[in-house]
mmCIF file with all atom_site columns, C-alpha atoms in Angstrom:
data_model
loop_
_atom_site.group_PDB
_atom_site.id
_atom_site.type_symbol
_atom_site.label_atom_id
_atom_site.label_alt_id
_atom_site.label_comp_id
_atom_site.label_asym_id
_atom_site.label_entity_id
_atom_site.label_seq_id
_atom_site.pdbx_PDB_ins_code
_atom_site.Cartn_x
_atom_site.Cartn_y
_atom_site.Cartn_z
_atom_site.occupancy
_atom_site.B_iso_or_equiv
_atom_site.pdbx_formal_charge
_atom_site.auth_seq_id
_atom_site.auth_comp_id
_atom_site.auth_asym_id
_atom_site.auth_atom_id
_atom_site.pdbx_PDB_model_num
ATOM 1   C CA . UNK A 1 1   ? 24.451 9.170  -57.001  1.00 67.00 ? 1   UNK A CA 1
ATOM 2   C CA . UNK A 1 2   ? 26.424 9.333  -59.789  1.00 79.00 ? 2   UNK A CA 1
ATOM 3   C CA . UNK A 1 3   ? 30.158 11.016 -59.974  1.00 84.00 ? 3   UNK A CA 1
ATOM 4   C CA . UNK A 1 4   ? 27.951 14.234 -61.866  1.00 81.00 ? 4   UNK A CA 1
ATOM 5   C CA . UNK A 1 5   ? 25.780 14.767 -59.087  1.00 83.00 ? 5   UNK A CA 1
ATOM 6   C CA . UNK A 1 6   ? 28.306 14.776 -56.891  1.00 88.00 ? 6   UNK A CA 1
ATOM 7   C CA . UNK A 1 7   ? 30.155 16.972 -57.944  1.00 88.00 ? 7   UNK A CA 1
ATOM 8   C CA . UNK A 1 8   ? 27.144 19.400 -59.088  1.00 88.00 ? 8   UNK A CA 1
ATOM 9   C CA . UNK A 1 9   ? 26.726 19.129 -54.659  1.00 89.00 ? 9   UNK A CA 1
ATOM 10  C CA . UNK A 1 10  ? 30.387 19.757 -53.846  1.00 92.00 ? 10  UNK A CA 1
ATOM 11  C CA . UNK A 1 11  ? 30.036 23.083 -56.278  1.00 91.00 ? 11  UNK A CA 1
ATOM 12  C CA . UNK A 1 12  ? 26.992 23.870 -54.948  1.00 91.00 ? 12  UNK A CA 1
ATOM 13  C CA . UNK A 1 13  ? 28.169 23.277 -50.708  1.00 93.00 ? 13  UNK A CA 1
ATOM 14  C CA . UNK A 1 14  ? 31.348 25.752 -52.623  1.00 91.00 ? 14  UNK A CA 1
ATOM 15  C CA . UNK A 1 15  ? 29.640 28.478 -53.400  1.00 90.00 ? 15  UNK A CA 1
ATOM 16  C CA . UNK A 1 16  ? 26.716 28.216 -50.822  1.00 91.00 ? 16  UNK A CA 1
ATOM 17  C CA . UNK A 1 17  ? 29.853 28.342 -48.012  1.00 94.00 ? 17  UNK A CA 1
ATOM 18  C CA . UNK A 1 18  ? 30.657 31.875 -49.941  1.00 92.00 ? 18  UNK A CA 1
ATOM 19  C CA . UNK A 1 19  ? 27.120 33.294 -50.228  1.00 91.00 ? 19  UNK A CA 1
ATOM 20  C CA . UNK A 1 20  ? 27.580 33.419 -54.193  1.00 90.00 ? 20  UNK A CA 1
ATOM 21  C CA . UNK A 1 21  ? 23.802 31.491 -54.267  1.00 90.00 ? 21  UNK A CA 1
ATOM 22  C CA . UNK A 1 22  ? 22.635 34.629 -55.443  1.00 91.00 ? 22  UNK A CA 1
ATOM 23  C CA . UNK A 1 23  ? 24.725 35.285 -58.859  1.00 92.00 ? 23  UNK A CA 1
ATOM 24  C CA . UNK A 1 24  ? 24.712 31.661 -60.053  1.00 92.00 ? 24  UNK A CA 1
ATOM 25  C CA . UNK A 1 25  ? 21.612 32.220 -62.160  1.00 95.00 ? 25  UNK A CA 1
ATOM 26  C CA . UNK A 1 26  ? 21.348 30.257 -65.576  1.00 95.00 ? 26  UNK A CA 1
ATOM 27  C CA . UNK A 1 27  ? 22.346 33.375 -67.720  1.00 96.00 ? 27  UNK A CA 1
ATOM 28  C CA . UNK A 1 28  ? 25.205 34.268 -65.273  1.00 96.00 ? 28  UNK A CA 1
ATOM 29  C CA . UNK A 1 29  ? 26.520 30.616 -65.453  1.00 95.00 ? 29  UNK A CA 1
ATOM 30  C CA . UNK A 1 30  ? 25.911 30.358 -69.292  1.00 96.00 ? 30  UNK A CA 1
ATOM 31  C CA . UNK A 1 31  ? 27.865 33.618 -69.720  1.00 97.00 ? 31  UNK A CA 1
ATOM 32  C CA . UNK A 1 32  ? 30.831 32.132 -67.408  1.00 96.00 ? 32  UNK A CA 1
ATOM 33  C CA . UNK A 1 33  ? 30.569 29.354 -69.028  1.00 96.00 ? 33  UNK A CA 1
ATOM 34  C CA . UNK A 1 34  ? 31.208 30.721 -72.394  1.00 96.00 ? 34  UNK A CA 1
ATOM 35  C CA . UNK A 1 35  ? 33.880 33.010 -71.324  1.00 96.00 ? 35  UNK A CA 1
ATOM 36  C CA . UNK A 1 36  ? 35.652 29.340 -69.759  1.00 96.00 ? 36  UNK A CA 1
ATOM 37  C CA . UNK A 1 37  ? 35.434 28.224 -72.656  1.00 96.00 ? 37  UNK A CA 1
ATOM 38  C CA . UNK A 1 38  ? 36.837 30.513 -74.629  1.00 96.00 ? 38  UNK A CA 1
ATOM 39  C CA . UNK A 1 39  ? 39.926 31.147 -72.286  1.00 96.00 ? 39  UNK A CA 1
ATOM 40  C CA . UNK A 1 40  ? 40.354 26.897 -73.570  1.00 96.00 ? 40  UNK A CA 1
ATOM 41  C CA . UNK A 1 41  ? 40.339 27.991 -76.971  1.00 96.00 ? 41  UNK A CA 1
ATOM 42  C CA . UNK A 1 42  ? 42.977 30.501 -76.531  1.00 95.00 ? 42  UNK A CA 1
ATOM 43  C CA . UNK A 1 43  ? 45.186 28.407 -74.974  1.00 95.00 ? 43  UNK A CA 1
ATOM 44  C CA . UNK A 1 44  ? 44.740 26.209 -78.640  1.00 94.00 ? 44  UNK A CA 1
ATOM 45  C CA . UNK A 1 45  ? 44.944 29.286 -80.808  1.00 92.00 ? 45  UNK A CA 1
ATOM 46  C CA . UNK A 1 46  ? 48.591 29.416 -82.063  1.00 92.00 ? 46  UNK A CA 1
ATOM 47  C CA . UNK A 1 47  ? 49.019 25.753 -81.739  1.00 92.00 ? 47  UNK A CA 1
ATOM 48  C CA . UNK A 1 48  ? 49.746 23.785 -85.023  1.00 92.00 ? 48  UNK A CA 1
ATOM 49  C CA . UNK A 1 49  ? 47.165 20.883 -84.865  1.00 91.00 ? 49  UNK A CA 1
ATOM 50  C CA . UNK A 1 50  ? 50.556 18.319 -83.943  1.00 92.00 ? 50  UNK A CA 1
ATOM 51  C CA . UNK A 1 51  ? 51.428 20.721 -81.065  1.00 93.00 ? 51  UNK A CA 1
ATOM 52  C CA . UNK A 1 52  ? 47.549 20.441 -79.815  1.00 93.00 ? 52  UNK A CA 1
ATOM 53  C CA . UNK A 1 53  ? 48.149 16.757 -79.337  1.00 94.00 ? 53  UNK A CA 1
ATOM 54  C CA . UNK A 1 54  ? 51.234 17.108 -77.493  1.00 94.00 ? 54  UNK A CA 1
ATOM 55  C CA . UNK A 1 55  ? 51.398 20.406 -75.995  1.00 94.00 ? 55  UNK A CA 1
ATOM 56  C CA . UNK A 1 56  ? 54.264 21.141 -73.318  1.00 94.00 ? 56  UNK A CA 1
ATOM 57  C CA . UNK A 1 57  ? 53.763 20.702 -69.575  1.00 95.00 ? 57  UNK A CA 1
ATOM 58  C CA . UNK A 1 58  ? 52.983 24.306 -68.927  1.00 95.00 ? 58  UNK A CA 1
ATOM 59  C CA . UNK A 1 59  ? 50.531 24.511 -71.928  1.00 94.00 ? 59  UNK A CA 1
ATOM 60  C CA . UNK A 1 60  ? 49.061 21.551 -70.387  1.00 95.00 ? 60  UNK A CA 1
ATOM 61  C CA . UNK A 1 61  ? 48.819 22.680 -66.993  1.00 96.00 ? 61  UNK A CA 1
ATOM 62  C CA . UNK A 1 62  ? 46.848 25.724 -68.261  1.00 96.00 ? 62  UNK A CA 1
ATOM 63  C CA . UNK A 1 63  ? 44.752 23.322 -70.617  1.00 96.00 ? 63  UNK A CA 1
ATOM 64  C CA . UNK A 1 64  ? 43.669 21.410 -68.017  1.00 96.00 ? 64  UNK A CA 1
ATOM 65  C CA . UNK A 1 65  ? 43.195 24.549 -65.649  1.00 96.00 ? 65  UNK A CA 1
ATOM 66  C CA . UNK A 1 66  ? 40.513 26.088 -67.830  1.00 96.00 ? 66  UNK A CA 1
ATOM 67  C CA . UNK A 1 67  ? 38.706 22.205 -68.818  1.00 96.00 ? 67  UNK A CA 1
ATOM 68  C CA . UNK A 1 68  ? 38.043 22.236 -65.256  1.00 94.00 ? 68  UNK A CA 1
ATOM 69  C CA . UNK A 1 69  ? 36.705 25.523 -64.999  1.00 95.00 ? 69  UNK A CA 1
ATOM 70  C CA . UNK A 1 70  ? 34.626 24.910 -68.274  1.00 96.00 ? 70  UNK A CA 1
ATOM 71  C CA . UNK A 1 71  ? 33.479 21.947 -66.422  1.00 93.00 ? 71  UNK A CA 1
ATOM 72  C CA . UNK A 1 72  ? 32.738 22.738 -63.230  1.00 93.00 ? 72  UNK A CA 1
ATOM 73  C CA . UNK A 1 73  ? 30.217 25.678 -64.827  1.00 94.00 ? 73  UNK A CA 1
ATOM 74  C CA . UNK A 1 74  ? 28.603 23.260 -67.152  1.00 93.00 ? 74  UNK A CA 1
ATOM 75  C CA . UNK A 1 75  ? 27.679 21.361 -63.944  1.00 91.00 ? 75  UNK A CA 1
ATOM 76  C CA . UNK A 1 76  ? 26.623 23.974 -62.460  1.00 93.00 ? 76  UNK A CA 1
ATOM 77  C CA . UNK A 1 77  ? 24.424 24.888 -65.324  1.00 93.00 ? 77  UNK A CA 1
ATOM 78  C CA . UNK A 1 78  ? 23.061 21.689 -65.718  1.00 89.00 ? 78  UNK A CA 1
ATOM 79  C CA . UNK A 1 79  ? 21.996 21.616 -62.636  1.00 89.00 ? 79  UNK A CA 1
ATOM 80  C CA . UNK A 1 80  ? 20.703 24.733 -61.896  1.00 91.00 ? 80  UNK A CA 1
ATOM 81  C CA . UNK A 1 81  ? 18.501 24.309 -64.735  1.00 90.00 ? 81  UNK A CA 1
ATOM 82  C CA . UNK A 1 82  ? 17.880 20.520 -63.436  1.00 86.00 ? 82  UNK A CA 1
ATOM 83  C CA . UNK A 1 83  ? 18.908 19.085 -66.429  1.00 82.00 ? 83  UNK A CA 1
ATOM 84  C CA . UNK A 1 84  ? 19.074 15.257 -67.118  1.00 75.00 ? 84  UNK A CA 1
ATOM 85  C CA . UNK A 1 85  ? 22.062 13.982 -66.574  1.00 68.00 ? 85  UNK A CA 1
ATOM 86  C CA . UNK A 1 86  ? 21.995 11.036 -68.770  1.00 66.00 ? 86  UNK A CA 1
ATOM 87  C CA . UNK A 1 87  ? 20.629 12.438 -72.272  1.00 62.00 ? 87  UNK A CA 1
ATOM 88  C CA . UNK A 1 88  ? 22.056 8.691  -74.346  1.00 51.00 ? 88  UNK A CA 1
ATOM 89  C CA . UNK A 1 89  ? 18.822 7.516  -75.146  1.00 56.00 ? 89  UNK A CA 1
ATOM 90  C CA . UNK A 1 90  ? 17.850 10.833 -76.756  1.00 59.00 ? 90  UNK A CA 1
ATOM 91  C CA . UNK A 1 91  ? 20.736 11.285 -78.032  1.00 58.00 ? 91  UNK A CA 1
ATOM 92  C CA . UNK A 1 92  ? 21.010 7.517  -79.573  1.00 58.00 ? 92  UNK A CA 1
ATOM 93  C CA . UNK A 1 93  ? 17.162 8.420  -81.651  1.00 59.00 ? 93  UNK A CA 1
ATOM 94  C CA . UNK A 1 94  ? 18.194 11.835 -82.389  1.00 59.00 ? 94  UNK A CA 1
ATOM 95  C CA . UNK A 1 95  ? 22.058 10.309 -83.987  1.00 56.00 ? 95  UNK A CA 1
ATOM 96  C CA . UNK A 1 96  ? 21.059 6.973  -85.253  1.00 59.00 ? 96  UNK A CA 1
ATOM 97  C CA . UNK A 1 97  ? 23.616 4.615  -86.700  1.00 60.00 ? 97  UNK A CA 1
ATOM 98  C CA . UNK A 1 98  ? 22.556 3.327  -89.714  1.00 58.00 ? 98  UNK A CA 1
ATOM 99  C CA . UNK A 1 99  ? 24.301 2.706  -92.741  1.00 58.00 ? 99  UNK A CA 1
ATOM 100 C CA . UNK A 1 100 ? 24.008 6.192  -94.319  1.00 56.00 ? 100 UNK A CA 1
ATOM 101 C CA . UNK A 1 101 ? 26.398 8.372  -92.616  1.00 58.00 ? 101 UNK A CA 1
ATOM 102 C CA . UNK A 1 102 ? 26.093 11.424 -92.305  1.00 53.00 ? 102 UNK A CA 1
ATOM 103 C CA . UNK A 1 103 ? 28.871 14.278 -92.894  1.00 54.00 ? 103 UNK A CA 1
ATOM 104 C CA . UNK A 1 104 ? 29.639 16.835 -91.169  1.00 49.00 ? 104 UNK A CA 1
ATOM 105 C CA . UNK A 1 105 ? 28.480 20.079 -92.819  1.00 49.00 ? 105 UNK A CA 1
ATOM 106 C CA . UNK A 1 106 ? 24.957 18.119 -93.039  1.00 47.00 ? 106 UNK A CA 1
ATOM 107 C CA . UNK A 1 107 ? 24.747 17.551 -89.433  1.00 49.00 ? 107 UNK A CA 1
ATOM 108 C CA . UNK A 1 108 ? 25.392 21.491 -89.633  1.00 46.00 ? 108 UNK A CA 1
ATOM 109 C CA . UNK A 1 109 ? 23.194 22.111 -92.355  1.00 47.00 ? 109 UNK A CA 1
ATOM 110 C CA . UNK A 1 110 ? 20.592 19.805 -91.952  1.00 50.00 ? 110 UNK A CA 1
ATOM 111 C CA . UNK A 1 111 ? 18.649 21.492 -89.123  1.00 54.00 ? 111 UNK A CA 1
ATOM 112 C CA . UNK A 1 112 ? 16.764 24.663 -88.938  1.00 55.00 ? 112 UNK A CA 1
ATOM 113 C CA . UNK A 1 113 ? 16.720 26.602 -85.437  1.00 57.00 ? 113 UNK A CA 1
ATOM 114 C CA . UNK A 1 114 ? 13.397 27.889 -85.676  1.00 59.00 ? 114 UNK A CA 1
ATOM 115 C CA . UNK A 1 115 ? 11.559 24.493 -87.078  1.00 58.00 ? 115 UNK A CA 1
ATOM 116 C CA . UNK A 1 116 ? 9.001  22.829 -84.975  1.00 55.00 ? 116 UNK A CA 1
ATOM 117 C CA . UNK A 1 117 ? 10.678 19.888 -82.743  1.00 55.00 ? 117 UNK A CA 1
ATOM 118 C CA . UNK A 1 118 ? 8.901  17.323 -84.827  1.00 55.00 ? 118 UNK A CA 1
ATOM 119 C CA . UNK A 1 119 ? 10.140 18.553 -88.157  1.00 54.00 ? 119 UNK A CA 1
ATOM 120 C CA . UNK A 1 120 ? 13.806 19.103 -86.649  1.00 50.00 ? 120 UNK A CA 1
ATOM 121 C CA . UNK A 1 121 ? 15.566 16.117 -87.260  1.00 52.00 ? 121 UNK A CA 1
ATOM 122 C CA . UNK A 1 122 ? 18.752 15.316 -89.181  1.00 51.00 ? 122 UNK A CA 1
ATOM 123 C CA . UNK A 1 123 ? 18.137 14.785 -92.811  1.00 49.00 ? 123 UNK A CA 1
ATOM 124 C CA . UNK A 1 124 ? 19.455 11.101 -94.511  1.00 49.00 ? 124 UNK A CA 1
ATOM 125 C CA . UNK A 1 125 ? 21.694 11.619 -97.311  1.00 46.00 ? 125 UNK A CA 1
ATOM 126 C CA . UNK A 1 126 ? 18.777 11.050 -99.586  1.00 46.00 ? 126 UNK A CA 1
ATOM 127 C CA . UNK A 1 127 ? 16.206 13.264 -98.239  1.00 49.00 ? 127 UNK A CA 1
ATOM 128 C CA . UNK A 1 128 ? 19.277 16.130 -98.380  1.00 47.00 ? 128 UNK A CA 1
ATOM 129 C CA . UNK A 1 129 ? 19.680 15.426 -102.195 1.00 45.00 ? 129 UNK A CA 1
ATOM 130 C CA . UNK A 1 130 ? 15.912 16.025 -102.408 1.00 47.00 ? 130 UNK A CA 1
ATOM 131 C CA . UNK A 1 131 ? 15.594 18.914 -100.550 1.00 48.00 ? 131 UNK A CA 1
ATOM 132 C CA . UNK A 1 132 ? 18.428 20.186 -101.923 1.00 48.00 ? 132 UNK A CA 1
ATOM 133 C CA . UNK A 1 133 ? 16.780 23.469 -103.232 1.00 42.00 ? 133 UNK A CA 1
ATOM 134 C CA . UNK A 1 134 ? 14.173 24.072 -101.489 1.00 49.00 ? 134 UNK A CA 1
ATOM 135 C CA . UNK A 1 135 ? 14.030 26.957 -99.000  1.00 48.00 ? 135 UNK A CA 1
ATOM 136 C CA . UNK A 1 136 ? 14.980 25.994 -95.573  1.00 52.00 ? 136 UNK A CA 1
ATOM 137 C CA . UNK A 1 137 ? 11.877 28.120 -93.567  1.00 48.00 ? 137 UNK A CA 1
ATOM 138 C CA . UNK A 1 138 ? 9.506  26.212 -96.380  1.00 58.00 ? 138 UNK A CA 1
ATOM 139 C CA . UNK A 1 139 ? 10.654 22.734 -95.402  1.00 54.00 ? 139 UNK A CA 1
ATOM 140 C CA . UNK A 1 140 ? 9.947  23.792 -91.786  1.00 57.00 ? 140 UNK A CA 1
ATOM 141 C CA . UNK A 1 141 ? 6.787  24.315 -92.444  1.00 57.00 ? 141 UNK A CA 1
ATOM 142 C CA . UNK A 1 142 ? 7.281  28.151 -91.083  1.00 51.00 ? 142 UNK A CA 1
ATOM 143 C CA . UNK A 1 143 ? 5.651  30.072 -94.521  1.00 50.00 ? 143 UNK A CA 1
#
């Protein structure tokens, strides 16, 4: 069992010992999760990106307060909606190191929501030069 799935048990004995079974649902753990997360952010808001790295012990505290909460709800997520645990092979096909990196506002850019999962992949510097003006629902294949 791996240190995950433990602790996906642990929150699930947690809330099963309080009868709260019935409101962790995917969308009501998606939407806690989101609001977790941005309680993090806040704590980050006003901080210069020096004072991020280093914040003070109280700033700190409450960083590490709300990680765990993010956390503990992404676990829960996960495993309410039995979710994989280790995605890295996936992950390693889908991010491939070769020796055209990629930038960040391609990664962004490069993918289409609504495009069939065989057509959405990350585009190689190369292909992004060629598709460079072409309409992103026409490369998808969606008119």
């Amino acid at each position: 069992m791996t240190e995950l799935e433990e602790l996906a048990g642990r929150l699930r004995r947690f809330g099963a010992e309080r009868e709260w079974e019935k409101f962790h649902t995917p969308k009501n753990l998606a939407m806690a999760l989101a609001g977790e997360a941005g309680e993090l952010l806040a704590e980050f808001q006003w901080l210069t990106p020096e004072e991020s790295q280093r914040p003070d012990p109280e700033t700190l505290g409450r960083i590490r307060g709300e990680l765990a909460d993010v956390l503990n709800y992404l676990v829960q997520l996960a495993a309410a909606l039995e979710v994989d645990w280790w995605r890295l092979p996936t992950t390693r096909s889908t991010y491939p190191n070769d020796d055209t990196p990629l930038t960040y506002t391609e990664v962004q850019h490069a993918r289409h929501p609504r495009c069939p999962p065989e057509r959405n992949r990350l585009f190689r510097q190369t292909e992004l030069v060629e598709l460079k003006n072409v309409n992103r629902r026409r490369r998808c294949g969606l008119i």
